[in-house]
mmCIF file of C-alpha atoms in Angstrom:
data_model
loop_
_atom_site.group_PDB
_atom_site.id
_atom_site.type_symbol
_atom_site.label_atom_id
_atom_site.label_comp_id
_atom_site.label_asym_id
_atom_site.label_seq_id
_atom_site.Cartn_x
_atom_site.Cartn_y
_atom_site.Cartn_z
ATOM 1 C CA UNK A 1 7.460 6.372 25.502
ATOM 2 C CA UNK A 2 7.852 2.530 24.354
ATOM 3 C CA UNK A 3 11.560 0.661 22.833
ATOM 4 C CA UNK A 4 9.174 0.745 19.508
ATOM 5 C CA UNK A 5 8.285 4.520 18.927
ATOM 6 C CA UNK A 6 11.344 5.795 20.266
ATOM 7 C CA UNK A 7 12.922 3.737 17.513
ATOM 8 C CA UNK A 8 10.531 4.564 15.076
ATOM 9 C CA UNK A 9 11.362 8.289 16.233
ATOM 10 C CA UNK A 10 14.596 8.236 15.756
ATOM 11 C CA UNK A 11 14.683 6.713 12.387
ATOM 12 C CA UNK A 12 14.319 8.713 9.029
ATOM 13 C CA UNK A 13 11.062 6.979 8.192
ATOM 14 C CA UNK A 14 8.746 8.691 10.219
ATOM 15 C CA UNK A 15 9.100 11.832 7.955
ATOM 16 C CA UNK A 16 8.459 10.194 5.026
ATOM 17 C CA UNK A 17 5.174 11.002 3.445
ATOM 18 C CA UNK A 18 5.287 7.291 1.155
ATOM 19 C CA UNK A 19 6.838 5.714 4.128
ATOM 20 C CA UNK A 20 3.109 7.121 6.071
ATOM 21 C CA UNK A 21 1.416 6.295 3.217
ATOM 22 C CA UNK A 22 1.932 2.858 3.616
ATOM 23 C CA UNK A 23 1.854 2.034 7.096
ATOM 24 C CA UNK A 24 -2.009 4.072 6.833
ATOM 25 C CA UNK A 25 -2.721 1.647 3.730
ATOM 26 C CA UNK A 26 -1.349 -1.503 5.599
ATOM 27 C CA UNK A 27 -3.717 -0.792 8.564
ATOM 28 C CA UNK A 28 -6.772 -0.500 6.016
ATOM 29 C CA UNK A 29 -6.178 -3.387 4.194
ATOM 30 C CA UNK A 30 -6.033 -5.984 7.637
ATOM 31 C CA UNK A 31 -9.487 -3.908 8.329
ATOM 32 C CA UNK A 32 -10.698 -4.681 5.281
ATOM 33 C CA UNK A 33 -9.472 -8.059 5.436
ATOM 34 C CA UNK A 34 -11.269 -8.787 8.814
ATOM 35 C CA UNK A 35 -14.462 -6.665 8.007
ATOM 36 C CA UNK A 36 -15.345 -9.054 4.993
ATOM 37 C CA UNK A 37 -13.746 -12.149 6.354
ATOM 38 C CA UNK A 38 -11.666 -15.560 5.369
ATOM 39 C CA UNK A 39 -12.853 -15.917 1.921
ATOM 40 C CA UNK A 40 -14.195 -12.851 1.708
ATOM 41 C CA UNK A 41 -13.446 -10.579 -1.087
ATOM 42 C CA UNK A 42 -9.879 -8.975 -1.647
ATOM 43 C CA UNK A 43 -9.164 -4.932 -1.475
ATOM 44 C CA UNK A 44 -8.381 -5.836 -4.925
ATOM 45 C CA UNK A 45 -11.168 -8.157 -5.924
ATOM 46 C CA UNK A 46 -13.449 -5.830 -4.350
ATOM 47 C CA UNK A 47 -12.126 -2.889 -7.122
ATOM 48 C CA UNK A 48 -12.212 -5.127 -9.725
ATOM 49 C CA UNK A 49 -16.171 -6.493 -8.877
ATOM 50 C CA UNK A 50 -16.997 -2.788 -8.858
ATOM 51 C CA UNK A 51 -15.557 -1.762 -11.903
ATOM 52 C CA UNK A 52 -17.069 -4.678 -13.753
ATOM 53 C CA UNK A 53 -20.772 -3.615 -12.447
ATOM 54 C CA UNK A 54 -20.599 0.445 -12.882
ATOM 55 C CA UNK A 55 -18.985 -0.285 -16.435
ATOM 56 C CA UNK A 56 -19.572 -3.811 -17.171
ATOM 57 C CA UNK A 57 -19.148 -5.127 -20.969
ATOM 58 C CA UNK A 58 -14.957 -3.777 -20.108
ATOM 59 C CA UNK A 59 -12.316 -5.515 -21.151
ATOM 60 C CA UNK A 60 -9.762 -7.066 -19.537
ATOM 61 C CA UNK A 61 -7.316 -4.818 -20.462
ATOM 62 C CA UNK A 62 -9.166 -1.697 -19.327
ATOM 63 C CA UNK A 63 -9.721 -3.203 -16.223
ATOM 64 C CA UNK A 64 -6.349 -3.655 -15.386
ATOM 65 C CA UNK A 65 -4.972 -0.018 -16.423
ATOM 66 C CA UNK A 66 -7.628 1.522 -14.571
ATOM 67 C CA UNK A 67 -7.038 -0.587 -11.425
ATOM 68 C CA UNK A 68 -3.473 0.109 -11.765
ATOM 69 C CA UNK A 69 -2.452 -3.694 -11.822
ATOM 70 C CA UNK A 70 -0.362 -5.657 -14.104
ATOM 71 C CA UNK A 71 -2.109 -7.764 -16.681
ATOM 72 C CA UNK A 72 -0.995 -11.366 -15.016
ATOM 73 C CA UNK A 73 -2.197 -10.104 -11.717
ATOM 74 C CA UNK A 74 -4.965 -9.071 -13.084
ATOM 75 C CA UNK A 75 -6.203 -12.724 -15.260
ATOM 76 C CA UNK A 76 -5.687 -13.492 -11.559
ATOM 77 C CA UNK A 77 -8.526 -11.571 -9.959
ATOM 78 C CA UNK A 78 -10.661 -12.375 -12.936
ATOM 79 C CA UNK A 79 -10.216 -16.238 -12.475
ATOM 80 C CA UNK A 80 -10.848 -16.079 -9.111
ATOM 81 C CA UNK A 81 -14.259 -14.027 -9.680
ATOM 82 C CA UNK A 82 -15.162 -16.282 -12.601
ATOM 83 C CA UNK A 83 -14.527 -19.267 -10.870
ATOM 84 C CA UNK A 84 -16.151 -17.964 -7.527
ATOM 85 C CA UNK A 85 -19.702 -17.007 -10.382
ATOM 86 C CA UNK A 86 -19.511 -13.096 -9.951
ATOM 87 C CA UNK A 87 -18.671 -12.267 -12.902
ATOM 88 C CA UNK A 88 -18.339 -13.690 -16.328
ATOM 89 C CA UNK A 89 -16.058 -12.997 -19.229
ATOM 90 C CA UNK A 90 -17.747 -12.556 -22.950
ATOM 91 C CA UNK A 91 -16.537 -12.457 -26.521
ATOM 92 C CA UNK A 92 -16.089 -8.598 -27.569
ATOM 93 C CA UNK A 93 -17.304 -8.482 -31.313
ATOM 94 C CA UNK A 94 -14.875 -7.495 -33.366
ATOM 95 C CA UNK A 95 -11.724 -8.120 -32.020
ATOM 96 C CA UNK A 96 -11.337 -12.497 -31.137
ATOM 97 C CA UNK A 97 -8.385 -11.861 -28.353
ATOM 98 C CA UNK A 98 -10.561 -9.158 -26.102
ATOM 99 C CA UNK A 99 -12.325 -10.710 -23.532
ATOM 100 C CA UNK A 100 -15.983 -8.222 -22.157
ATOM 101 C CA UNK A 101 -16.529 -8.638 -18.174
ATOM 102 C CA UNK A 102 -20.041 -8.732 -17.300
ATOM 103 C CA UNK A 103 -21.257 -8.662 -13.502
ATOM 104 C CA UNK A 104 -23.830 -12.162 -12.230
ATOM 105 C CA UNK A 105 -26.438 -11.429 -10.394
ATOM 106 C CA UNK A 106 -25.240 -13.345 -7.824
ATOM 107 C CA UNK A 107 -21.990 -10.783 -8.419
ATOM 108 C CA UNK A 108 -24.096 -8.250 -8.115
ATOM 109 C CA UNK A 109 -25.863 -9.012 -5.070
ATOM 110 C CA UNK A 110 -22.666 -10.455 -3.207
ATOM 111 C CA UNK A 111 -20.740 -6.671 -3.760
ATOM 112 C CA UNK A 112 -24.087 -4.702 -2.247
ATOM 113 C CA UNK A 113 -23.349 -6.785 0.630
ATOM 114 C CA UNK A 114 -19.448 -6.342 0.743
ATOM 115 C CA UNK A 115 -20.022 -2.484 -0.156
ATOM 116 C CA UNK A 116 -22.572 -2.021 3.088
ATOM 117 C CA UNK A 117 -19.671 -3.457 4.615
ATOM 118 C CA UNK A 118 -16.625 -1.764 3.861
ATOM 119 C CA UNK A 119 -18.486 1.664 4.222
ATOM 120 C CA UNK A 120 -18.934 0.986 7.747
ATOM 121 C CA UNK A 121 -15.017 -0.378 7.859
ATOM 122 C CA UNK A 122 -14.215 2.978 6.436
ATOM 123 C CA UNK A 123 -17.123 5.143 9.080
ATOM 124 C CA UNK A 124 -15.139 3.221 12.033
ATOM 125 C CA UNK A 125 -11.572 3.541 10.910
ATOM 126 C CA UNK A 126 -11.608 6.981 9.568
ATOM 127 C CA UNK A 127 -14.054 8.613 12.782
ATOM 128 C CA UNK A 128 -10.330 9.364 14.185
ATOM 129 C CA UNK A 129 -10.915 12.146 11.567
ATOM 130 C CA UNK A 130 -14.034 15.200 10.897
ATOM 131 C CA UNK A 131 -15.658 15.292 7.891
ATOM 132 C CA UNK A 132 -13.751 17.719 6.851
ATOM 133 C CA UNK A 133 -10.178 16.212 7.507
ATOM 134 C CA UNK A 134 -11.806 13.394 5.508
ATOM 135 C CA UNK A 135 -12.379 15.043 2.848
ATOM 136 C CA UNK A 136 -9.472 17.065 3.015
ATOM 137 C CA UNK A 137 -7.237 13.471 2.667
ATOM 138 C CA UNK A 138 -9.075 12.295 -0.469
ATOM 139 C CA UNK A 139 -8.657 15.652 -2.298
ATOM 140 C CA UNK A 140 -4.697 15.349 -1.241
ATOM 141 C CA UNK A 141 -4.885 11.857 -2.534
ATOM 142 C CA UNK A 142 -6.918 12.296 -5.747
ATOM 143 C CA UNK A 143 -5.323 15.566 -6.554
ATOM 144 C CA UNK A 144 -1.474 13.480 -5.996
ATOM 145 C CA UNK A 145 -2.883 11.188 -8.744
ATOM 146 C CA UNK A 146 -4.360 12.922 -11.343
ATOM 147 C CA UNK A 147 -1.103 15.344 -10.624
ATOM 148 C CA UNK A 148 1.084 11.566 -10.998
ATOM 149 C CA UNK A 149 -0.321 9.143 -13.152
ATOM 150 C CA UNK A 150 -1.680 6.181 -12.090
ATOM 151 C CA UNK A 151 1.164 3.807 -11.222
ATOM 152 C CA UNK A 152 1.036 0.196 -11.735
ATOM 153 C CA UNK A 153 1.205 -2.541 -8.759
ATOM 154 C CA UNK A 154 3.892 -4.933 -8.735
ATOM 155 C CA UNK B 1 -12.704 12.041 -20.068
ATOM 156 C CA UNK B 2 -11.472 8.953 -21.334
ATOM 157 C CA UNK B 3 -12.870 5.397 -20.924
ATOM 158 C CA UNK B 4 -10.655 4.624 -18.364
ATOM 159 C CA UNK B 5 -11.500 7.469 -16.199
ATOM 160 C CA UNK B 6 -15.368 7.409 -16.790
ATOM 161 C CA UNK B 7 -15.405 3.686 -15.364
ATOM 162 C CA UNK B 8 -13.804 4.887 -12.176
ATOM 163 C CA UNK B 9 -15.835 8.014 -11.943
ATOM 164 C CA UNK B 10 -18.886 6.208 -11.650
ATOM 165 C CA UNK B 11 -18.068 3.326 -8.986
ATOM 166 C CA UNK B 12 -17.992 3.598 -6.139
ATOM 167 C CA UNK B 13 -14.272 2.870 -5.391
ATOM 168 C CA UNK B 14 -13.021 6.827 -5.901
ATOM 169 C CA UNK B 15 -15.210 8.065 -2.838
ATOM 170 C CA UNK B 16 -13.318 5.296 -0.500
ATOM 171 C CA UNK B 17 -10.406 7.020 2.123
ATOM 172 C CA UNK B 18 -8.557 2.787 1.323
ATOM 173 C CA UNK B 19 -8.861 2.911 -2.354
ATOM 174 C CA UNK B 20 -7.317 6.395 -2.513
ATOM 175 C CA UNK B 21 -4.186 5.421 0.226
ATOM 176 C CA UNK B 22 -3.837 2.537 -1.907
ATOM 177 C CA UNK B 23 -3.560 3.975 -4.853
ATOM 178 C CA UNK B 24 -1.502 7.168 -4.478
ATOM 179 C CA UNK B 25 0.706 4.260 -2.642
ATOM 180 C CA UNK B 26 1.447 2.218 -5.490
ATOM 181 C CA UNK B 27 2.565 5.337 -7.706
ATOM 182 C CA UNK B 28 4.842 6.098 -4.660
ATOM 183 C CA UNK B 29 6.278 2.901 -4.186
ATOM 184 C CA UNK B 30 6.360 2.473 -7.829
ATOM 185 C CA UNK B 31 9.026 5.251 -8.306
ATOM 186 C CA UNK B 32 10.658 4.701 -5.242
ATOM 187 C CA UNK B 33 11.404 1.575 -7.050
ATOM 188 C CA UNK B 34 12.568 2.966 -10.102
ATOM 189 C CA UNK B 35 14.463 5.426 -7.586
ATOM 190 C CA UNK B 36 16.759 2.565 -6.457
ATOM 191 C CA UNK B 37 17.286 0.697 -9.749
ATOM 192 C CA UNK B 38 17.369 -3.007 -10.584
ATOM 193 C CA UNK B 39 18.961 -4.485 -7.464
ATOM 194 C CA UNK B 40 18.129 -1.197 -5.497
ATOM 195 C CA UNK B 41 16.651 -1.976 -1.730
ATOM 196 C CA UNK B 42 13.429 -2.548 -2.320
ATOM 197 C CA UNK B 43 10.978 0.182 0.371
ATOM 198 C CA UNK B 44 10.689 -2.756 3.348
ATOM 199 C CA UNK B 45 14.944 -3.152 3.192
ATOM 200 C CA UNK B 46 14.491 0.433 2.807
ATOM 201 C CA UNK B 47 12.871 1.009 6.274
ATOM 202 C CA UNK B 48 14.684 -2.372 8.035
ATOM 203 C CA UNK B 49 17.768 -0.827 7.256
ATOM 204 C CA UNK B 50 17.151 2.583 7.957
ATOM 205 C CA UNK B 51 15.741 1.639 11.543
ATOM 206 C CA UNK B 52 18.434 -1.196 12.053
ATOM 207 C CA UNK B 53 21.153 2.278 11.930
ATOM 208 C CA UNK B 54 18.656 3.956 13.721
ATOM 209 C CA UNK B 55 18.438 1.414 16.549
ATOM 210 C CA UNK B 56 21.629 -1.367 16.718
ATOM 211 C CA UNK B 57 21.429 -3.924 18.264
ATOM 212 C CA UNK B 58 17.432 -4.249 17.720
ATOM 213 C CA UNK B 59 15.854 -7.298 17.475
ATOM 214 C CA UNK B 60 14.631 -9.244 14.613
ATOM 215 C CA UNK B 61 11.198 -9.428 16.481
ATOM 216 C CA UNK B 62 11.475 -5.696 17.543
ATOM 217 C CA UNK B 63 11.862 -4.830 14.203
ATOM 218 C CA UNK B 64 8.858 -6.977 12.629
ATOM 219 C CA UNK B 65 6.613 -4.868 15.108
ATOM 220 C CA UNK B 66 8.208 -1.665 14.716
ATOM 221 C CA UNK B 67 7.421 -1.939 10.627
ATOM 222 C CA UNK B 68 4.364 -4.297 10.959
ATOM 223 C CA UNK B 69 5.813 -6.832 9.357
ATOM 224 C CA UNK B 70 4.729 -10.202 9.536
ATOM 225 C CA UNK B 71 7.792 -12.486 11.587
ATOM 226 C CA UNK B 72 8.226 -14.639 8.376
ATOM 227 C CA UNK B 73 8.367 -11.536 5.991
ATOM 228 C CA UNK B 74 11.159 -9.996 8.516
ATOM 229 C CA UNK B 75 13.054 -13.332 8.245
ATOM 230 C CA UNK B 76 13.450 -12.888 4.648
ATOM 231 C CA UNK B 77 14.205 -9.196 4.353
ATOM 232 C CA UNK B 78 17.153 -9.496 6.813
ATOM 233 C CA UNK B 79 18.474 -12.269 5.090
ATOM 234 C CA UNK B 80 18.399 -10.810 2.325
ATOM 235 C CA UNK B 81 20.332 -7.598 3.615
ATOM 236 C CA UNK B 82 22.908 -9.750 5.329
ATOM 237 C CA UNK B 83 23.344 -11.695 1.962
ATOM 238 C CA UNK B 84 24.173 -8.210 0.727
ATOM 239 C CA UNK B 85 26.125 -7.320 3.514
ATOM 240 C CA UNK B 86 24.225 -4.580 4.833
ATOM 241 C CA UNK B 87 23.580 -5.807 8.001
ATOM 242 C CA UNK B 88 25.381 -8.675 10.420
ATOM 243 C CA UNK B 89 22.739 -10.501 13.643
ATOM 244 C CA UNK B 90 24.917 -10.825 16.430
ATOM 245 C CA UNK B 91 24.051 -12.698 19.792
ATOM 246 C CA UNK B 92 22.295 -11.340 22.780
ATOM 247 C CA UNK B 93 23.284 -11.681 26.109
ATOM 248 C CA UNK B 94 21.207 -14.000 27.974
ATOM 249 C CA UNK B 95 18.558 -14.785 25.553
ATOM 250 C CA UNK B 96 20.002 -17.657 23.492
ATOM 251 C CA UNK B 97 16.829 -17.624 20.466
ATOM 252 C CA UNK B 98 17.025 -13.474 20.273
ATOM 253 C CA UNK B 99 19.206 -12.387 17.369
ATOM 254 C CA UNK B 100 20.179 -8.767 17.531
ATOM 255 C CA UNK B 101 21.453 -6.538 14.155
ATOM 256 C CA UNK B 102 23.938 -4.243 13.554
ATOM 257 C CA UNK B 103 24.149 -2.162 9.936
ATOM 258 C CA UNK B 104 28.008 -3.057 8.534
ATOM 259 C CA UNK B 105 30.263 -0.086 7.621
ATOM 260 C CA UNK B 106 28.506 -0.565 3.977
ATOM 261 C CA UNK B 107 24.803 -1.162 4.760
ATOM 262 C CA UNK B 108 25.590 2.455 6.241
ATOM 263 C CA UNK B 109 27.124 4.322 3.474
ATOM 264 C CA UNK B 110 24.451 2.560 1.060
ATOM 265 C CA UNK B 111 21.854 3.615 2.971
ATOM 266 C CA UNK B 112 22.713 7.212 3.488
ATOM 267 C CA UNK B 113 23.155 7.342 -0.662
ATOM 268 C CA UNK B 114 19.527 5.670 -0.319
ATOM 269 C CA UNK B 115 18.872 8.220 1.657
ATOM 270 C CA UNK B 116 19.424 11.145 -0.421
ATOM 271 C CA UNK B 117 17.988 9.296 -3.385
ATOM 272 C CA UNK B 118 14.876 8.521 -2.017
ATOM 273 C CA UNK B 119 14.587 12.647 -0.290
ATOM 274 C CA UNK B 120 14.860 13.444 -4.439
ATOM 275 C CA UNK B 121 12.252 11.177 -5.441
ATOM 276 C CA UNK B 122 10.001 12.561 -2.412
ATOM 277 C CA UNK B 123 10.580 16.247 -3.361
ATOM 278 C CA UNK B 124 10.070 15.313 -7.140
ATOM 279 C CA UNK B 125 6.491 13.209 -6.614
ATOM 280 C CA UNK B 126 5.159 15.744 -3.478
ATOM 281 C CA UNK B 127 6.494 18.483 -5.377
ATOM 282 C CA UNK B 128 2.572 18.679 -6.447
ATOM 283 C CA UNK B 129 1.764 19.539 -3.083
ATOM 284 C CA UNK B 130 3.114 22.679 -1.117
ATOM 285 C CA UNK B 131 5.289 22.692 2.161
ATOM 286 C CA UNK B 132 1.725 22.816 4.039
ATOM 287 C CA UNK B 133 0.365 20.641 2.556
ATOM 288 C CA UNK B 134 2.691 17.774 2.993
ATOM 289 C CA UNK B 135 3.138 18.348 6.370
ATOM 290 C CA UNK B 136 -0.576 18.265 6.490
ATOM 291 C CA UNK B 137 -1.011 15.052 4.808
ATOM 292 C CA UNK B 138 1.999 13.411 7.059
ATOM 293 C CA UNK B 139 -0.149 14.745 10.057
ATOM 294 C CA UNK B 140 -3.008 13.502 8.641
ATOM 295 C CA UNK B 141 -1.707 9.745 8.284
ATOM 296 C CA UNK B 142 0.472 9.669 11.635
ATOM 297 C CA UNK B 143 -2.581 10.581 13.850
ATOM 298 C CA UNK B 144 -4.909 7.608 11.825
ATOM 299 C CA UNK B 145 -0.995 5.425 12.750
ATOM 300 C CA UNK B 146 -1.633 6.158 16.382
ATOM 301 C CA UNK B 147 -5.256 6.440 16.692
ATOM 302 C CA UNK B 148 -5.542 3.076 14.923
ATOM 303 C CA UNK B 149 -2.304 1.062 16.116
ATOM 304 C CA UNK B 150 0.152 0.103 13.856
ATOM 305 C CA UNK B 151 -1.073 -2.833 11.529
ATOM 306 C CA UNK B 152 0.876 -6.022 10.151
ATOM 307 C CA UNK B 153 1.550 -6.576 6.425
ATOM 308 C CA UNK B 154 0.490 -9.930 4.719
#
């Protein structure tokens, strides 16, 4: 056992579910960024673009709620996606303040390629689990979210 | 089904394990911060203090590796904990550049109270699962980390 593992093993952290969730997610996030490369979509931008494609004309505030991201953080993500010409803002008839989001043709193309890469990244990373275990993990995580609400990221 | 749920349900995100991990962790993190209150320990500071208490004299770089945090981020966390007088930096005999970390009496007291609050927070949040499911979730997350390495948070 290494010095590090010994240090972790003796602390209270390893028995905390939250700590284990966080550590697992850090591994996924790191590999996600490596997979999409420098200048590629971040996990958040990828998620935002995915929802804009599946729900064209979604408003910025509905997108923020759906993703569990604070409004201010959402604006930065949308600005970046618009700057990269992956989506466009359009007016909402009858609501001058709201803005509806639409993917560009380029946005759809980039997303499709990113999704294929992300699918491979998940297949590789979670290959440590068999199909049943993967389904079980997703089921537990979804049930947790359904019971506990969306949460908002700072 | 609400507009939001419909938007999410139609996207590719819900089937991605990484996305589900992230969303679950955001819920935990938000509740953790609420539990320890304004000015209380953040999840990262809590984890760092926990390891310094379980492994007194751990060096800053060993702590960074154990927690999967970048060195620069680690320095900020340690500075904050030292500023709050929860830990102290001490010299390492034979290595002028290294610094060993020691909890203060106050640090141990604050940690003990925080740990009790965090245990209640986990009990409440994860009460949606029975004991067997909780153990299963932790087991899956740990196996993932053991297979995939520590990961480093940006």
